[in-house]
């Protein structure tokens, strides 16, 4: 997409501190600025995970839009759900190991909420993907964790990186 701030397309801002989200949009050819949102990303243990992802994405977009009113602001949040258990970002390497051990050989949901703000308009959506992990040994989990890819990701893995090797199937 060309025309960054040209009038043809509005100035676009990604409301995120995630290098992966930035890389994903840049790989698609989008031109934008990055402004990290001032939002606490706490996940509630109860409530609908999809709505939580949507609300967090909306809060991120609103936070950045407050200072970027002439821009189109895009934000997202991802939550991993195994059964009734929400897996956020791991607190430490042991927590990441625990999460990956839980996901081993099982199907879980990856739910992403996306929000867009521009002028007096706003929109949001939820996308759900079913991911099935391979059966993982402790050694495979430790090898993955040694790559330092899991620390700031919901569910402790990055499917767009080496985490793709942990996955058997993706649906959605």
mmCIF file of C-alpha atoms in Angstrom:
data_model
loop_
_atom_site.group_PDB
_atom_site.id
_atom_site.type_symbol
_atom_site.label_atom_id
_atom_site.label_comp_id
_atom_site.label_asym_id
_atom_site.label_seq_id
_atom_site.Cartn_x
_atom_site.Cartn_y
_atom_site.Cartn_z
ATOM 1 C CA UNK A 1 0.000 0.000 0.000
ATOM 2 C CA UNK A 2 1.456 3.351 -0.965
ATOM 3 C CA UNK A 3 0.380 6.863 -0.219
ATOM 4 C CA UNK A 4 1.283 6.965 3.475
ATOM 5 C CA UNK A 5 -0.290 10.190 4.699
ATOM 6 C CA UNK A 6 -0.810 11.421 1.133
ATOM 7 C CA UNK A 7 -4.536 12.104 1.221
ATOM 8 C CA UNK A 8 -5.169 9.071 -0.961
ATOM 9 C CA UNK A 9 -4.769 6.951 2.169
ATOM 10 C CA UNK A 10 -4.820 8.280 5.704
ATOM 11 C CA UNK A 11 -1.728 8.250 7.852
ATOM 12 C CA UNK A 12 -1.815 4.795 9.445
ATOM 13 C CA UNK A 13 -0.656 3.989 12.963
ATOM 14 C CA UNK A 14 -0.148 0.524 14.401
ATOM 15 C CA UNK A 15 -1.053 0.651 18.094
ATOM 16 C CA UNK A 16 1.325 -2.063 19.214
ATOM 17 C CA UNK A 17 4.632 -2.815 20.885
ATOM 18 C CA UNK A 18 4.833 -6.166 19.065
ATOM 19 C CA UNK A 19 7.716 -6.512 16.602
ATOM 20 C CA UNK A 20 5.850 -9.435 14.992
ATOM 21 C CA UNK A 21 2.748 -7.382 14.226
ATOM 22 C CA UNK A 22 4.923 -4.641 12.781
ATOM 23 C CA UNK A 23 6.865 -7.140 10.629
ATOM 24 C CA UNK A 24 3.658 -8.812 9.435
ATOM 25 C CA UNK A 25 2.172 -5.542 8.159
ATOM 26 C CA UNK A 26 5.476 -4.410 6.629
ATOM 27 C CA UNK A 27 5.762 -7.775 4.841
ATOM 28 C CA UNK A 28 2.328 -7.037 3.346
ATOM 29 C CA UNK A 29 3.739 -3.773 1.992
ATOM 30 C CA UNK A 30 1.831 -1.444 4.303
ATOM 31 C CA UNK A 31 3.289 1.928 5.262
ATOM 32 C CA UNK A 32 2.621 3.026 8.833
ATOM 33 C CA UNK A 33 4.049 4.388 12.045
ATOM 34 C CA UNK A 34 4.179 2.435 15.302
ATOM 35 C CA UNK A 35 2.904 3.957 18.543
ATOM 36 C CA UNK A 36 2.848 1.619 21.552
ATOM 37 C CA UNK A 37 -0.440 1.866 23.473
ATOM 38 C CA UNK A 38 -0.601 2.769 27.156
ATOM 39 C CA UNK A 39 -2.843 -0.139 28.153
ATOM 40 C CA UNK A 40 -2.455 -2.763 30.862
ATOM 41 C CA UNK A 41 -2.849 -6.111 29.100
ATOM 42 C CA UNK A 42 -4.434 -8.027 31.935
ATOM 43 C CA UNK A 43 -6.515 -11.062 31.052
ATOM 44 C CA UNK A 44 -9.487 -11.990 33.183
ATOM 45 C CA UNK A 45 -9.877 -15.636 34.096
ATOM 46 C CA UNK A 46 -13.631 -15.490 33.529
ATOM 47 C CA UNK A 47 -15.633 -14.031 30.689
ATOM 48 C CA UNK A 48 -15.646 -14.766 26.989
ATOM 49 C CA UNK A 49 -12.063 -14.917 25.634
ATOM 50 C CA UNK A 50 -13.103 -13.525 22.245
ATOM 51 C CA UNK A 51 -14.727 -10.513 23.853
ATOM 52 C CA UNK A 52 -11.653 -10.035 26.039
ATOM 53 C CA UNK A 53 -9.429 -9.992 22.947
ATOM 54 C CA UNK A 54 -11.798 -7.535 21.263
ATOM 55 C CA UNK A 55 -11.934 -5.266 24.333
ATOM 56 C CA UNK A 56 -8.150 -5.247 24.689
ATOM 57 C CA UNK A 57 -7.728 -4.410 20.986
ATOM 58 C CA UNK A 58 -10.296 -1.611 21.298
ATOM 59 C CA UNK A 59 -8.571 -0.259 24.422
ATOM 60 C CA UNK A 60 -5.224 -0.224 22.588
ATOM 61 C CA UNK A 61 -6.734 1.556 19.570
ATOM 62 C CA UNK A 62 -8.511 4.102 21.804
ATOM 63 C CA UNK A 63 -5.329 4.742 23.802
ATOM 64 C CA UNK A 64 -3.321 5.637 20.705
ATOM 65 C CA UNK A 65 -6.186 7.380 18.878
ATOM 66 C CA UNK A 66 -6.411 9.896 21.736
ATOM 67 C CA UNK A 67 -3.103 11.410 20.544
ATOM 68 C CA UNK A 68 -3.318 10.464 16.836
ATOM 69 C CA UNK A 69 -6.768 11.772 15.850
ATOM 70 C CA UNK A 70 -5.898 12.465 12.205
ATOM 71 C CA UNK A 71 -4.639 8.915 11.683
ATOM 72 C CA UNK A 72 -6.200 5.554 11.002
ATOM 73 C CA UNK A 73 -5.281 3.510 14.089
ATOM 74 C CA UNK A 74 -5.122 -0.300 13.998
ATOM 75 C CA UNK A 75 -4.676 -2.507 17.077
ATOM 76 C CA UNK A 76 -4.876 -6.207 17.879
ATOM 77 C CA UNK A 77 -4.693 -8.585 20.801
ATOM 78 C CA UNK A 78 -4.276 -12.359 20.815
ATOM 79 C CA UNK A 79 -5.393 -14.860 23.448
ATOM 80 C CA UNK A 80 -4.680 -18.603 23.510
ATOM 81 C CA UNK A 81 -7.375 -20.838 25.035
ATOM 82 C CA UNK A 82 -7.029 -24.517 25.938
ATOM 83 C CA UNK A 83 -10.389 -25.891 27.062
ATOM 84 C CA UNK A 84 -11.572 -23.332 29.621
ATOM 85 C CA UNK A 85 -8.025 -22.162 30.428
ATOM 86 C CA UNK A 86 -6.728 -18.865 29.054
ATOM 87 C CA UNK A 87 -2.992 -18.863 28.396
ATOM 88 C CA UNK A 88 -1.593 -15.350 28.339
ATOM 89 C CA UNK A 89 2.032 -14.348 28.029
ATOM 90 C CA UNK A 90 4.351 -16.416 30.226
ATOM 91 C CA UNK A 91 5.709 -14.750 33.364
ATOM 92 C CA UNK A 92 9.052 -16.601 33.255
ATOM 93 C CA UNK A 93 10.740 -19.498 31.383
ATOM 94 C CA UNK A 94 9.229 -22.102 33.709
ATOM 95 C CA UNK A 95 5.775 -20.732 32.948
ATOM 96 C CA UNK A 96 6.507 -20.936 29.202
ATOM 97 C CA UNK A 97 7.571 -24.579 29.615
ATOM 98 C CA UNK A 98 4.363 -25.314 31.556
ATOM 99 C CA UNK A 99 2.213 -23.761 28.808
ATOM 100 C CA UNK A 100 3.907 -25.668 25.995
ATOM 101 C CA UNK A 101 3.662 -28.921 27.973
ATOM 102 C CA UNK A 102 -0.098 -28.258 28.390
ATOM 103 C CA UNK A 103 -0.505 -27.603 24.647
ATOM 104 C CA UNK A 104 1.484 -30.673 23.580
ATOM 105 C CA UNK A 105 -0.658 -33.036 21.488
ATOM 106 C CA UNK A 106 -3.797 -30.940 21.982
ATOM 107 C CA UNK A 107 -5.991 -28.613 19.960
ATOM 108 C CA UNK A 108 -6.422 -25.091 21.275
ATOM 109 C CA UNK A 109 -7.942 -21.818 20.091
ATOM 110 C CA UNK A 110 -5.963 -18.769 19.067
ATOM 111 C CA UNK A 111 -8.331 -15.815 19.269
ATOM 112 C CA UNK A 112 -7.353 -12.423 17.871
ATOM 113 C CA UNK A 113 -9.319 -9.249 18.390
ATOM 114 C CA UNK A 114 -8.706 -6.415 15.916
ATOM 115 C CA UNK A 115 -9.849 -2.811 16.278
ATOM 116 C CA UNK A 116 -9.678 0.156 13.904
ATOM 117 C CA UNK A 117 -10.326 3.844 14.699
ATOM 118 C CA UNK A 118 -10.487 6.625 12.141
ATOM 119 C CA UNK A 119 -12.139 10.023 12.410
ATOM 120 C CA UNK A 120 -15.473 9.369 14.146
ATOM 121 C CA UNK A 121 -15.622 5.731 13.069
ATOM 122 C CA UNK A 122 -14.623 2.547 14.836
ATOM 123 C CA UNK A 123 -14.829 -1.125 13.987
ATOM 124 C CA UNK A 124 -13.685 -4.320 15.621
ATOM 125 C CA UNK A 125 -13.737 -8.023 14.903
ATOM 126 C CA UNK A 126 -12.708 -11.361 16.352
ATOM 127 C CA UNK A 127 -10.942 -14.126 14.436
ATOM 128 C CA UNK A 128 -10.614 -17.652 15.815
ATOM 129 C CA UNK A 129 -8.147 -20.300 14.666
ATOM 130 C CA UNK A 130 -7.859 -23.901 15.866
ATOM 131 C CA UNK A 131 -4.260 -25.029 16.277
ATOM 132 C CA UNK A 132 -3.208 -28.592 17.080
ATOM 133 C CA UNK A 133 0.256 -29.148 18.506
ATOM 134 C CA UNK A 134 2.429 -32.152 17.812
ATOM 135 C CA UNK A 135 3.222 -34.446 20.736
ATOM 136 C CA UNK A 136 6.267 -32.717 22.215
ATOM 137 C CA UNK A 137 9.009 -34.146 24.385
ATOM 138 C CA UNK A 138 10.492 -32.103 27.209
ATOM 139 C CA UNK A 139 13.690 -31.904 25.165
ATOM 140 C CA UNK A 140 11.833 -30.440 22.161
ATOM 141 C CA UNK A 141 10.164 -27.864 24.397
ATOM 142 C CA UNK A 142 13.505 -26.923 25.965
ATOM 143 C CA UNK A 143 15.082 -26.612 22.504
ATOM 144 C CA UNK A 144 12.298 -24.286 21.373
ATOM 145 C CA UNK A 145 12.538 -22.196 24.534
ATOM 146 C CA UNK A 146 16.305 -21.827 24.101
ATOM 147 C CA UNK A 147 15.570 -19.688 21.034
ATOM 148 C CA UNK A 148 14.067 -16.922 23.212
ATOM 149 C CA UNK A 149 11.019 -16.641 20.965
ATOM 150 C CA UNK A 150 8.321 -17.356 23.538
ATOM 151 C CA UNK A 151 8.625 -14.750 26.272
ATOM 152 C CA UNK A 152 6.169 -12.127 25.082
ATOM 153 C CA UNK A 153 3.638 -14.276 23.247
ATOM 154 C CA UNK A 154 0.276 -15.595 24.323
ATOM 155 C CA UNK A 155 0.576 -19.337 24.833
ATOM 156 C CA UNK A 156 4.399 -19.038 24.840
ATOM 157 C CA UNK A 157 4.904 -19.641 21.104
ATOM 158 C CA UNK A 158 5.224 -17.729 17.850
ATOM 159 C CA UNK A 159 3.544 -19.614 15.027
ATOM 160 C CA UNK A 160 5.126 -17.285 12.463
ATOM 161 C CA UNK A 161 8.577 -18.260 13.750
ATOM 162 C CA UNK A 162 10.178 -21.482 14.977
ATOM 163 C CA UNK A 163 6.944 -22.198 16.844
ATOM 164 C CA UNK A 164 5.518 -23.422 13.546
ATOM 165 C CA UNK A 165 7.568 -26.586 14.093
ATOM 166 C CA UNK A 166 5.454 -27.344 17.181
ATOM 167 C CA UNK A 167 2.232 -27.360 15.147
ATOM 168 C CA UNK A 168 0.563 -30.350 13.498
ATOM 169 C CA UNK A 169 -2.479 -28.570 11.983
ATOM 170 C CA UNK A 170 -4.082 -25.138 11.680
ATOM 171 C CA UNK A 171 -7.779 -24.631 10.908
ATOM 172 C CA UNK A 172 -9.310 -21.218 10.438
#
